[in-house]
Short mmCIF file of C-alpha atoms in Angstrom, two decimals:
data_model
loop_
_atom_site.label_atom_id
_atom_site.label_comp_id
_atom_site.label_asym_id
_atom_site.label_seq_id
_atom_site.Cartn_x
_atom_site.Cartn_y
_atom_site.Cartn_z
CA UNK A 51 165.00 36.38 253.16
CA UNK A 52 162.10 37.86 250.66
CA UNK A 53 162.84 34.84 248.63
CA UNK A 54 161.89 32.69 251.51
CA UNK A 55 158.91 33.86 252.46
CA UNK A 56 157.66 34.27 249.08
CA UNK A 57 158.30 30.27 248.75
CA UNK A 58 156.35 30.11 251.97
CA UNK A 59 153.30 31.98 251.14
CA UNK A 60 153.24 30.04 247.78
CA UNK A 61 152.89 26.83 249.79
CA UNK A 62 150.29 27.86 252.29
CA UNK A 63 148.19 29.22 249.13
CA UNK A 64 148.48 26.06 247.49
CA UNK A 65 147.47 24.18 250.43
CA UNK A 66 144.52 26.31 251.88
CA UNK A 67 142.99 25.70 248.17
CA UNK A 68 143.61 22.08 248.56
CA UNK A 69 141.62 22.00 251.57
CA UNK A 70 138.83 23.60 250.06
CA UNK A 71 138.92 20.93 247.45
CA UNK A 72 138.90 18.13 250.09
CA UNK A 73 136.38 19.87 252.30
CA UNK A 74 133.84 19.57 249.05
CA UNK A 75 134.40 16.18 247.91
CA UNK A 76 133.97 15.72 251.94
CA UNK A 77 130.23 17.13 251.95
CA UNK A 78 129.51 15.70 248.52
CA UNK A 79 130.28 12.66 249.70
CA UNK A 80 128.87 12.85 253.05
CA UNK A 81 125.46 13.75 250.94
CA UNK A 82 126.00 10.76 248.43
CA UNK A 83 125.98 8.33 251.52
CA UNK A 84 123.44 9.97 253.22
CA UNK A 85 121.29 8.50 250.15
CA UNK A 86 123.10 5.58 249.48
CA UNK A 87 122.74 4.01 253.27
CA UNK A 88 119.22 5.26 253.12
CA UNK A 89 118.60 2.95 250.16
CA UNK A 90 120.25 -0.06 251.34
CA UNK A 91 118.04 0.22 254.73
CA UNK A 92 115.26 0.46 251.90
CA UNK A 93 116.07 -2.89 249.80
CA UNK A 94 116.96 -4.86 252.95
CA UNK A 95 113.31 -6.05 254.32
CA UNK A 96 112.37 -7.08 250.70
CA UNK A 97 115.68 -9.24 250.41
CA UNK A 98 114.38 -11.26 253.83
CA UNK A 99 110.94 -11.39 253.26
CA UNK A 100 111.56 -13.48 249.56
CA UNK A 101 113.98 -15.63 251.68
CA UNK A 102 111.51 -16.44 253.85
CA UNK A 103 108.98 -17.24 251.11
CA UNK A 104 111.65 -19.05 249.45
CA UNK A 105 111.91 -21.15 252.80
CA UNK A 106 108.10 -21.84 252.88
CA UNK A 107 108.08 -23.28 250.11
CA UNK A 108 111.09 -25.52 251.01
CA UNK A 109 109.69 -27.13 253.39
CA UNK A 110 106.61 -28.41 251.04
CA UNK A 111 108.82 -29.23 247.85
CA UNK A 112 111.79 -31.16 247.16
CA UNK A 113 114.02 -28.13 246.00
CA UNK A 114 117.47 -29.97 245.42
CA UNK A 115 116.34 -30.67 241.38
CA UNK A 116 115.93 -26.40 240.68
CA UNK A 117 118.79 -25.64 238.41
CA UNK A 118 119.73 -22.38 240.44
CA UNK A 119 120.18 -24.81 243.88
CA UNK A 120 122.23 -27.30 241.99
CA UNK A 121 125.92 -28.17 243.85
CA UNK A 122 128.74 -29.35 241.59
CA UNK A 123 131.19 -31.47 242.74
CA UNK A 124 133.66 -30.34 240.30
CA UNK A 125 134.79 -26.90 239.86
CA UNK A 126 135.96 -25.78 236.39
CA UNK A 127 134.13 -22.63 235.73
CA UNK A 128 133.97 -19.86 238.16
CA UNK A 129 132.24 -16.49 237.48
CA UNK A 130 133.06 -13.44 239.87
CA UNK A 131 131.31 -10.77 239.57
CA UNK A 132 132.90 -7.82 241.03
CA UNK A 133 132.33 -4.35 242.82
CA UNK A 134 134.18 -1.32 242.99
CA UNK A 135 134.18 2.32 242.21
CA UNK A 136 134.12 4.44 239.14
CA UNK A 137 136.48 7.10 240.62
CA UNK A 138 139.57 7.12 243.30
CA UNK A 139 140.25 9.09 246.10
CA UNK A 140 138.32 6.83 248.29
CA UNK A 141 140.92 5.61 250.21
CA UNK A 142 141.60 2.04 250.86
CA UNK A 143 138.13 1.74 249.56
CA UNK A 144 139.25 0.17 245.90
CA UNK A 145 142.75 -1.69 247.07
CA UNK A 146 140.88 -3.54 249.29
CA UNK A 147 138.10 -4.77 247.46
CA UNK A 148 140.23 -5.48 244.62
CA UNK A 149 143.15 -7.38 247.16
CA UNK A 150 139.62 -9.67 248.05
CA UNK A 151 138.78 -10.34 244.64
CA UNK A 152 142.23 -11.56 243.70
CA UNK A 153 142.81 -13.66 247.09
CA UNK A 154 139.26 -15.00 245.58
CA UNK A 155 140.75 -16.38 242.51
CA UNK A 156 143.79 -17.61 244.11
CA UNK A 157 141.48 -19.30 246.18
CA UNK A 158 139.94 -21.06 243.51
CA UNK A 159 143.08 -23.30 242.34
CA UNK A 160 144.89 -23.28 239.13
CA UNK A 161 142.95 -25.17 236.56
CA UNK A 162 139.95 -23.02 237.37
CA UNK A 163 138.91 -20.64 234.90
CA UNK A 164 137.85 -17.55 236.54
CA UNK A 165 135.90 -15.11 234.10
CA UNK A 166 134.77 -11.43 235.69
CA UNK A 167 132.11 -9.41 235.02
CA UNK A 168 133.30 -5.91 236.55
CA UNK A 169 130.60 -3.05 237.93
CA UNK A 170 132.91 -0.02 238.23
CA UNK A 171 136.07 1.00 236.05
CA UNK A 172 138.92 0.43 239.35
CA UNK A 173 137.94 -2.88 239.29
CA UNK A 174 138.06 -3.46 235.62
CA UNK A 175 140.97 -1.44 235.52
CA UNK A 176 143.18 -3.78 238.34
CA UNK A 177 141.68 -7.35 236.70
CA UNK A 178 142.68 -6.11 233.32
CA UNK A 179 146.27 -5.32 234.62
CA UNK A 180 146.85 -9.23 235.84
CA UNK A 181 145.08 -10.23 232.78
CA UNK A 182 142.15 -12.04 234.00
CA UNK A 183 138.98 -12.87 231.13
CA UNK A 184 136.43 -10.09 231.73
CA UNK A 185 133.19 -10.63 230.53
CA UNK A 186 131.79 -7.62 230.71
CA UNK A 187 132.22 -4.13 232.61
CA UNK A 188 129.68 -1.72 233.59
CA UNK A 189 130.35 1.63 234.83
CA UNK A 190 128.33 4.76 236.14
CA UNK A 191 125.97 2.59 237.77
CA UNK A 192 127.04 2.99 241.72
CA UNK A 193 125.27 6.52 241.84
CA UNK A 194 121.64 6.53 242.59
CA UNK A 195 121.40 2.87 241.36
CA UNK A 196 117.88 1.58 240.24
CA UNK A 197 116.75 -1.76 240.55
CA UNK A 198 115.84 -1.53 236.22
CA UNK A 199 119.57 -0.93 236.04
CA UNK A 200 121.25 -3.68 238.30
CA UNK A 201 118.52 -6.02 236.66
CA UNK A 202 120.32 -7.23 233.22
CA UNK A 203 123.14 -8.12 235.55
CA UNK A 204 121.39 -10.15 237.85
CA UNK A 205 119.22 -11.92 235.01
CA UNK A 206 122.47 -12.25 232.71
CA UNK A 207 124.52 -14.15 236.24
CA UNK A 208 121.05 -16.38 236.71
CA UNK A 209 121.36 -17.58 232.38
CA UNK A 210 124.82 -18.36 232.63
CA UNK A 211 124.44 -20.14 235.62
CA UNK A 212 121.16 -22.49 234.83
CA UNK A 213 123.03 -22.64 231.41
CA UNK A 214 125.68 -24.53 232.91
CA UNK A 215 128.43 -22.01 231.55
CA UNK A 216 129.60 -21.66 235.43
CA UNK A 217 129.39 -24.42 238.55
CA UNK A 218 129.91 -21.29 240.68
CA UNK A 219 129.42 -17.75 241.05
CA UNK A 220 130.53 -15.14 243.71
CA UNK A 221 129.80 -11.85 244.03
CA UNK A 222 133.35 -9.69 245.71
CA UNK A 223 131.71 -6.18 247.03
CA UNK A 224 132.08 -4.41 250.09
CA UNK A 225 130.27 -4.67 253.16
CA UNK A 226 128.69 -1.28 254.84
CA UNK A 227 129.15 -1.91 258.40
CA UNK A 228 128.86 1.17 259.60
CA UNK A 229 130.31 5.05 258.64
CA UNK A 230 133.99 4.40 259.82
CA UNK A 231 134.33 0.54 258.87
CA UNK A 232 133.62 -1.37 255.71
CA UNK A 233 134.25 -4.78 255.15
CA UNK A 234 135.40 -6.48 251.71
CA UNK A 235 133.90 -9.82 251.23
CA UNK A 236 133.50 -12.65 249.14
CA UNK A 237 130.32 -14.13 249.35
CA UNK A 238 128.98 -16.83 247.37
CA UNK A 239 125.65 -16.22 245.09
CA UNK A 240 125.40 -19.49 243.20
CA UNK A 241 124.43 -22.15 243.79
CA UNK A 242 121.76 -20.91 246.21
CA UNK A 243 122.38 -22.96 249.61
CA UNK A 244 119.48 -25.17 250.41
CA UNK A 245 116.52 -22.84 251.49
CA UNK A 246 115.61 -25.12 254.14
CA UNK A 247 119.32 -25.34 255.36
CA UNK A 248 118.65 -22.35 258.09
CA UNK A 249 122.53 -22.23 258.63
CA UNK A 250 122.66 -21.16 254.88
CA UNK A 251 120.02 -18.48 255.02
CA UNK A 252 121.87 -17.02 258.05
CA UNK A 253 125.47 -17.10 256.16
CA UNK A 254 123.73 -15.28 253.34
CA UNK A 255 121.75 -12.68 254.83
CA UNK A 256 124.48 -12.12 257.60
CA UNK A 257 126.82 -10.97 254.98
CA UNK A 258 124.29 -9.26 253.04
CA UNK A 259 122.04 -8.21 256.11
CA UNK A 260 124.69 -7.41 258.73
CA UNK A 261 122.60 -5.91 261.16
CA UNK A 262 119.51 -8.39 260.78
CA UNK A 263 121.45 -11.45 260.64
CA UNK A 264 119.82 -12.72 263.82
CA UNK A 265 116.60 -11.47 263.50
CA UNK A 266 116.10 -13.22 259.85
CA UNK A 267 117.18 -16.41 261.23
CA UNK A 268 114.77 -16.26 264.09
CA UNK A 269 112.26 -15.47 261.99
CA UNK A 270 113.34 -18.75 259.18
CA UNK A 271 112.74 -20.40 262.92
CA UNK A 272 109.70 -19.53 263.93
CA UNK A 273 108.41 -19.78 260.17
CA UNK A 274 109.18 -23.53 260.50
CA UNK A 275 106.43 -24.00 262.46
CA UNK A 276 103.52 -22.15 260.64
CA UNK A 277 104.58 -22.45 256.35
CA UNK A 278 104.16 -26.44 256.29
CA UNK A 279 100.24 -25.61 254.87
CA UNK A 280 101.08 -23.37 252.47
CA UNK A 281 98.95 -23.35 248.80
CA UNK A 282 100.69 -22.33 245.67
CA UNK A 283 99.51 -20.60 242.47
CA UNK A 284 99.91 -21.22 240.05
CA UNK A 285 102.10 -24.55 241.76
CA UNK A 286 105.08 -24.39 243.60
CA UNK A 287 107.51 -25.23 241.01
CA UNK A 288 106.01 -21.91 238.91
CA UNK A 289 106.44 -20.17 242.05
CA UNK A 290 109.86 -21.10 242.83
CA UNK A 291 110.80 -20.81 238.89
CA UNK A 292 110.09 -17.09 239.53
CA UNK A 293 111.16 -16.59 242.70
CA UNK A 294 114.83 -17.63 243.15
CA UNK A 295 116.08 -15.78 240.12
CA UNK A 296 114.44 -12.75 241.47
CA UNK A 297 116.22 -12.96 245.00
CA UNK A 298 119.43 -13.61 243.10
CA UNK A 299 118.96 -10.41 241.23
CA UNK A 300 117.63 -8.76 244.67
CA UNK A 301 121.26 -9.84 246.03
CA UNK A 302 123.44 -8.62 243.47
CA UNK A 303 121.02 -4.98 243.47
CA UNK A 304 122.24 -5.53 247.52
CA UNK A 305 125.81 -6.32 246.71
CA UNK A 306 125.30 -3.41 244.47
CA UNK A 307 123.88 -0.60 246.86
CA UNK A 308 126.54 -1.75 250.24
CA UNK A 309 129.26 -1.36 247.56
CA UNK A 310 127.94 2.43 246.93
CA UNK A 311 127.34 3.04 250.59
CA UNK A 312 130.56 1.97 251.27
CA UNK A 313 132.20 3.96 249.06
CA UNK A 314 130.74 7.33 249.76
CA UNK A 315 131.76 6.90 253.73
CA UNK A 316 135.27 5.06 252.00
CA UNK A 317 135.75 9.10 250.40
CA UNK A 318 134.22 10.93 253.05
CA UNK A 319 136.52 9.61 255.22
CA UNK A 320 139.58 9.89 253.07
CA UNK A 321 138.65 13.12 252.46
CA UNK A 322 137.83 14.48 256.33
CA UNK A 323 141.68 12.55 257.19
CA UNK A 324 143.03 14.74 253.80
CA UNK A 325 140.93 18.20 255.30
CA UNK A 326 142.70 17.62 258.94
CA UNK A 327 146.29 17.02 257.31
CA UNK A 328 145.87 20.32 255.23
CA UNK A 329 144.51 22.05 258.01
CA UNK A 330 147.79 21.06 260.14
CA UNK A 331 149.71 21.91 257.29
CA UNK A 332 148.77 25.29 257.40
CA UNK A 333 148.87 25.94 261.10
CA UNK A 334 152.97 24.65 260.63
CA UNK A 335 153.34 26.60 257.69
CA UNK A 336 151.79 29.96 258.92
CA UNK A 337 154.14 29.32 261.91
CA UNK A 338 157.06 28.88 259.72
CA UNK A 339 156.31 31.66 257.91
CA UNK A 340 155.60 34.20 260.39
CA UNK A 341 158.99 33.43 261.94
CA UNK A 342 160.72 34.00 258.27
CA UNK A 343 159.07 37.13 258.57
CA UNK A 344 160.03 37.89 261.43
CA UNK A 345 163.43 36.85 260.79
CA UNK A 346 163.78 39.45 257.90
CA UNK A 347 162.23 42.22 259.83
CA UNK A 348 164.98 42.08 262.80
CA UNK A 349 168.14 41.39 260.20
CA UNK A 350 166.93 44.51 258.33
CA UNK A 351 166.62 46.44 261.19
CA UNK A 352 169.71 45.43 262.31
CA UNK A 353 171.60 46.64 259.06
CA UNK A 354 169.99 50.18 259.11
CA UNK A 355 171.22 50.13 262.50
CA UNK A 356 174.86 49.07 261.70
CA UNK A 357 175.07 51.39 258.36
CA UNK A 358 173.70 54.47 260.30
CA UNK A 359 176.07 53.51 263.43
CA UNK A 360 179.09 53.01 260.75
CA UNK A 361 177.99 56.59 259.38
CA UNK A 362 178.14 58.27 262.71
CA UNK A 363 181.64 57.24 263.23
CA UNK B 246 89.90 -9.16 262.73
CA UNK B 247 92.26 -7.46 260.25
CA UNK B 248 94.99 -8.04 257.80
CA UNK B 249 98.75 -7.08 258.70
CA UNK B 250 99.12 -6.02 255.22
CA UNK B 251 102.89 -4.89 253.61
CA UNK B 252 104.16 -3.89 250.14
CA UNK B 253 107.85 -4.28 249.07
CA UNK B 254 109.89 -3.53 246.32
CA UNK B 255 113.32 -3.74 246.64
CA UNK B 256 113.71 -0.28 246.49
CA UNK B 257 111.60 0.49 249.62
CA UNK B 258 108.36 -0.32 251.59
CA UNK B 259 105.31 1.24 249.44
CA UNK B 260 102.74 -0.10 251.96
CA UNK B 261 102.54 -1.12 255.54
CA UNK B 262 99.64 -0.98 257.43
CA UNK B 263 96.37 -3.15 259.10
CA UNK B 264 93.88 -3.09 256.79
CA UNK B 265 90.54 -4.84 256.12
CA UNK B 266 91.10 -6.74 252.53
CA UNK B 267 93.43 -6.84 249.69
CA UNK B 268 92.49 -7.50 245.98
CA UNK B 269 95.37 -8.25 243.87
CA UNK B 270 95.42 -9.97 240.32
CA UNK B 271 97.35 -12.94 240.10
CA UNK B 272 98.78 -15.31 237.53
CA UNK B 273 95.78 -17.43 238.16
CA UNK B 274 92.79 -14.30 238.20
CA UNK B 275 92.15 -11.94 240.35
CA UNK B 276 92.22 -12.88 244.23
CA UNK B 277 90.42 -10.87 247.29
CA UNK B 278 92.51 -12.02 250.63
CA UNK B 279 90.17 -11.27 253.20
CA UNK B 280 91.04 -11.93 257.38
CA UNK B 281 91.25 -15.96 258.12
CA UNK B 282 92.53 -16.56 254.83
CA UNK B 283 95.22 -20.14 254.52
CA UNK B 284 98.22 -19.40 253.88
CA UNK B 285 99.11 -19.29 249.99
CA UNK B 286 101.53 -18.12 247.55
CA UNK B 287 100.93 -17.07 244.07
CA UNK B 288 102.83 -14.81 241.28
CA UNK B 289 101.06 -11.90 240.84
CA UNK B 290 100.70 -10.07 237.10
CA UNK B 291 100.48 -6.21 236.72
CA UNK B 292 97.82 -4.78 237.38
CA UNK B 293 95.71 -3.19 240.31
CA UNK B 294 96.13 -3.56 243.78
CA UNK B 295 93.10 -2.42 245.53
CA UNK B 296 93.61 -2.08 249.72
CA UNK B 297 90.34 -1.94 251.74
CA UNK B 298 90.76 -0.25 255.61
CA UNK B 299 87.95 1.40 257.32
CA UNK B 300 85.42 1.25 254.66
CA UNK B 301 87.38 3.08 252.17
CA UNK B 302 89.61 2.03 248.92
CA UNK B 303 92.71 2.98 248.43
CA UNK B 304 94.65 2.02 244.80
CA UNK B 305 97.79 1.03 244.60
CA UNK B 306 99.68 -0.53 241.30
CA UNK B 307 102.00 -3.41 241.04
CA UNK B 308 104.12 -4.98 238.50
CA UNK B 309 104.88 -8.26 238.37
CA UNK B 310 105.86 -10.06 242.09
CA UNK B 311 104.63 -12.28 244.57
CA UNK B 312 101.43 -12.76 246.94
CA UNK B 313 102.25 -14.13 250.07
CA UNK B 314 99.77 -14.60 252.88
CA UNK B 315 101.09 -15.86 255.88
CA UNK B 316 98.82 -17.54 258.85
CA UNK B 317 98.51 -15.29 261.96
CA UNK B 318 96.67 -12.44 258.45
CA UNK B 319 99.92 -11.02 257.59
CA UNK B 320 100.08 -10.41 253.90
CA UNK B 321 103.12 -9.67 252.12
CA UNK B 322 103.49 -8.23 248.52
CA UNK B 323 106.99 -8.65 247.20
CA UNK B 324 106.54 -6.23 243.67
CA UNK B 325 109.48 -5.55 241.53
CA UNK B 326 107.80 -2.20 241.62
CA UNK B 327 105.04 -0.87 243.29
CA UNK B 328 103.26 2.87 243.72
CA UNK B 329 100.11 4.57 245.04
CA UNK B 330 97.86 5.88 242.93
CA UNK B 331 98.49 9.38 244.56
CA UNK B 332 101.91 8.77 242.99
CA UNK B 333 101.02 8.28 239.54
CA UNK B 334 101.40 11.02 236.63
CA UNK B 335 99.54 10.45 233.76
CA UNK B 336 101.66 12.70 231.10
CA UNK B 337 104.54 10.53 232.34
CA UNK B 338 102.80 7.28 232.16
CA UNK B 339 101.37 8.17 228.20
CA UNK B 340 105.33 8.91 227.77
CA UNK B 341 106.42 5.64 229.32
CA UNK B 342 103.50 3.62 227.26
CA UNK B 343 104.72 5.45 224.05
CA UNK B 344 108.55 4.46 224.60
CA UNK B 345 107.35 0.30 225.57
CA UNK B 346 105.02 0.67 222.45
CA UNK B 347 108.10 1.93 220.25
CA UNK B 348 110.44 -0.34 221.68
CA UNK B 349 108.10 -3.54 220.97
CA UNK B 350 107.80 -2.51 217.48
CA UNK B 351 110.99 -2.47 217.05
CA UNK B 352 112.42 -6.05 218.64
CA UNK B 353 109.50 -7.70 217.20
CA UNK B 354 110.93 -9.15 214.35
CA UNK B 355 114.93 -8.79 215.82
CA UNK B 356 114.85 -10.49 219.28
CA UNK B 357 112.42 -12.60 220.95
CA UNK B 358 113.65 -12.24 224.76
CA UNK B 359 113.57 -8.32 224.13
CA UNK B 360 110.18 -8.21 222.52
CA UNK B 361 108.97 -10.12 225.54
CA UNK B 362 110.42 -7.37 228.34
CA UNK B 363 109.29 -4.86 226.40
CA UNK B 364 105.47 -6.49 226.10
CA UNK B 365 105.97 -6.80 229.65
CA UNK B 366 106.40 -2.92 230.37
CA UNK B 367 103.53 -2.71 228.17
CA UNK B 368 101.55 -4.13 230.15
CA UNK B 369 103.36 -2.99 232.96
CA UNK B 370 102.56 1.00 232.06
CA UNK B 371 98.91 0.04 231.05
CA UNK B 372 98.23 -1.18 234.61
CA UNK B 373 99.87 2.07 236.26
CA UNK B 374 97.44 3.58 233.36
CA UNK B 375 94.03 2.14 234.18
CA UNK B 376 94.56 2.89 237.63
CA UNK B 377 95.70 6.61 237.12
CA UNK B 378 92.43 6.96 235.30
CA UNK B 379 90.47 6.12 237.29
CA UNK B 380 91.73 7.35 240.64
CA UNK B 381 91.52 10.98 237.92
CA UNK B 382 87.78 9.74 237.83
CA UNK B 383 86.74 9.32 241.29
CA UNK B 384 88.80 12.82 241.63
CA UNK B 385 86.52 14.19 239.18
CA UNK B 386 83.40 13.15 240.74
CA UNK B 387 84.30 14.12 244.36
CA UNK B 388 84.87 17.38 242.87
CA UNK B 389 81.37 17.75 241.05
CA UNK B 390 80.09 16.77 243.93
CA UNK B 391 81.74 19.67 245.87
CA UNK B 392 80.93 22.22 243.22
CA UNK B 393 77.31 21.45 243.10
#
């Protein structure tokens, strides 16, 4: 019986210092995404306002003939640039990301070549299993990301593409919807859709603006009416030269920052369900225990009482 | 009449607030947007962004960006990054200048691109400089004044 509970008391030890592990990583995370949804609320008007200056000067210049908003017919090259975590225990937070990116290149057809450029080791990790062509991976940069930092990325997606190396490039991150639901998504950076093409604005920032989607196309709307007049300096090619790389770079920084709010609540989560099962676990085993206790106490009472009654005879 | 005047980087709003006139320096020279002005966009340089509201200045620097004024005197500043002069350390801006100094030196011969970025944050850090001084300045002399 002694053996028994012993086993028992081993368990619950182990598991009460579980839980204390999973109750950290549960604030540290719940910190982490404090910050990282507070940035991402941060970066979001500047992401709509250069649409909207990208849209003004739509309207005034023929934009088809920019290199960033060409549309190939034919698809050879495909870049995918995608977003995941540095660490597990996140929950379904990596799997799923990772089952979007490879539905992605499935997507794209056999004789496309699909090349990767990975932010976050899982990711790298999972495409380097299936042996896809990674281009380049870059870790440690979901925590506290800078814009300097996402930068070479975004400038490094916007040369390959005017280059000509890729006819198309999507980005495969993680949508912060809210604490309790994420979405994976694949959503296409390049070519840019036509700026004047408000259905294409609203497909863009509704994936990368959830919340605003409306309010950004009402505004492309109502900007219709008053940008037609607009002066440019130095001209609006320089402008626009300037401008579109930057708001490609602002999207991947966005991609960049939902992927890390994301995966804070993606752990937090994990970690609260983990917390609750421990918790459980110790309420059962307690139980379990106090009856093996309990057990031994009455069958060694009973033996005093059967040697002393087998004395008295 | 008055401007509806906002700063972004995409890190976070710097500015956002009605204000009298703007005075930003642009690719072309430097530009004073005052109330009624057409609607324009130019690229902005680094440099100083000087905010007029209620007769009194307030500094701000920029980076390289846009300039966007929009009819109905909304101006919008899209900076890759932006601060107030309040914001600005010196010791860490000598620092900063050092390190872009260093770093040009050093590409200058190797790698074009490079050498560029890193005259960039030159110039960049210079900017954030001149208008560190001389917000230090105008401290100064406020406090002479209060001494005397």
């Amino acid at each position: 019986m002694a053996v028994q509970t012993r086993s028992i008391k081993r368990r619950l030890k182990s598991v009460t210092n579980t839980r204390k592990i999973t109750k950290a990583m549960e604030l540290v995370a719940a910190s982490k995404m404090r910050k990282a949804v507070g940035a991402v609320l941060m970066s979001r008007p500047y992401a709509k306002l250069a649409w909207e200056a990208v849209l003004a000067i739509g309207l005034k210049e023929d934009t088809t003939l920019h290199p960033l908003l060409r549309q190939s017919d034919h698809i050879t090259n495909v870049l995918m640039l995608l977003v995941s975590s540095d660490r597990g225990l996140a929950g379904g937070y990596n799997t799923n990301v990772i089952k979007t990116a490879l539905q992605e290149i499935k997507r794209c057809g056999k004789d496309v070549r699909v090349d990767s450029v990975c932010i976050g080791k899982r990711g790298a990790d999972a495409l380097r299993r299936i042996g896809g062509n990674i281009l380049a991976s870059f870790t440690e940069i979901t925590n506290h990301t800078k814009f300097d930092e996402v930068l070479p990325i975004g400038s490094m997606v916007v040369e390959e593409f005017s280059k000509g190396s890729y006819d198309r490039v999507v980005v495969v991150y993680t949508d912060f919807v809210s604490a309790v639901s994420q979405r994976p998504v694949a959503l296409e950076l390049l070519p840019l859709g036509r700026p004047e093409d408000v259905e294409g604005l609203g497909e863009i920032s509704g994936s990368v603006i959830p919340n605003q989607a409306t309010s950004s196309v009402n505004a492309s709307e109502s900007g219709g009416s008053h940008t037609s007049d607009f002066t440019f300096e130095p001209s609006a090619r320089d402008v626009l030269d300037r401008i579109l790389p930057r708001l490609v770079e602002t999207m991947v920084y966005q991609a960049v920052l939902e992927a890390a709010a994301s995966e804070h609540s993606s752990r937090m989560m994990a970690m609260r369900n983990a917390s609750d099962s421990a918790s459980d676990m110790i309420d059962d085993l307690t139980f379990t225990f106090n009856q093996a206790r309990q057990a031994g106490i009455t069958q060694e009472i009973a033996e005093i009482s059967s040697g002393k009654a087998a004395l008295e005879k | 009449m008055s401007l509806k005047l906002k700063i972004v980087t995409p890190e976070r709003i710097v500015f956002e607030d009605t204000v009298d006139s703007v005075t930003a320096m642009t690719q072309m020279g430097e530009i004073t947007v005052l109330p009624g002005h057409i609607p324009l966009v130019a690229n902005l340089q680094a440099g100083e962004l000087r905010v007029r509201a209620n007769g009194a200045e307030q500094f701000l620097v920029a980076s390289t960006g846009f300039l966007e004024v929009r009819s109905g005197n909304e101006v919008v500043v899209l900076a890759d990054t932006a601060e107030r002069a309040e914001e600005l350390a010196l010791e860490q801006i000598e620092q900063a200048k050092r390190r872009a100094r260093e770093l040009m030196n050093q590409k200058r011969a190797v790698d074009e691109v490079a050498f560029a970025d890193a005259a960039a944050l030159l110039e960049r850090e210079l900017a954030r400089e001149r208008v560190a001084m001389r917000r230090k300045t105008y401290r100064d002399v406020g406090k002479a004044k209060q001494d005397r």
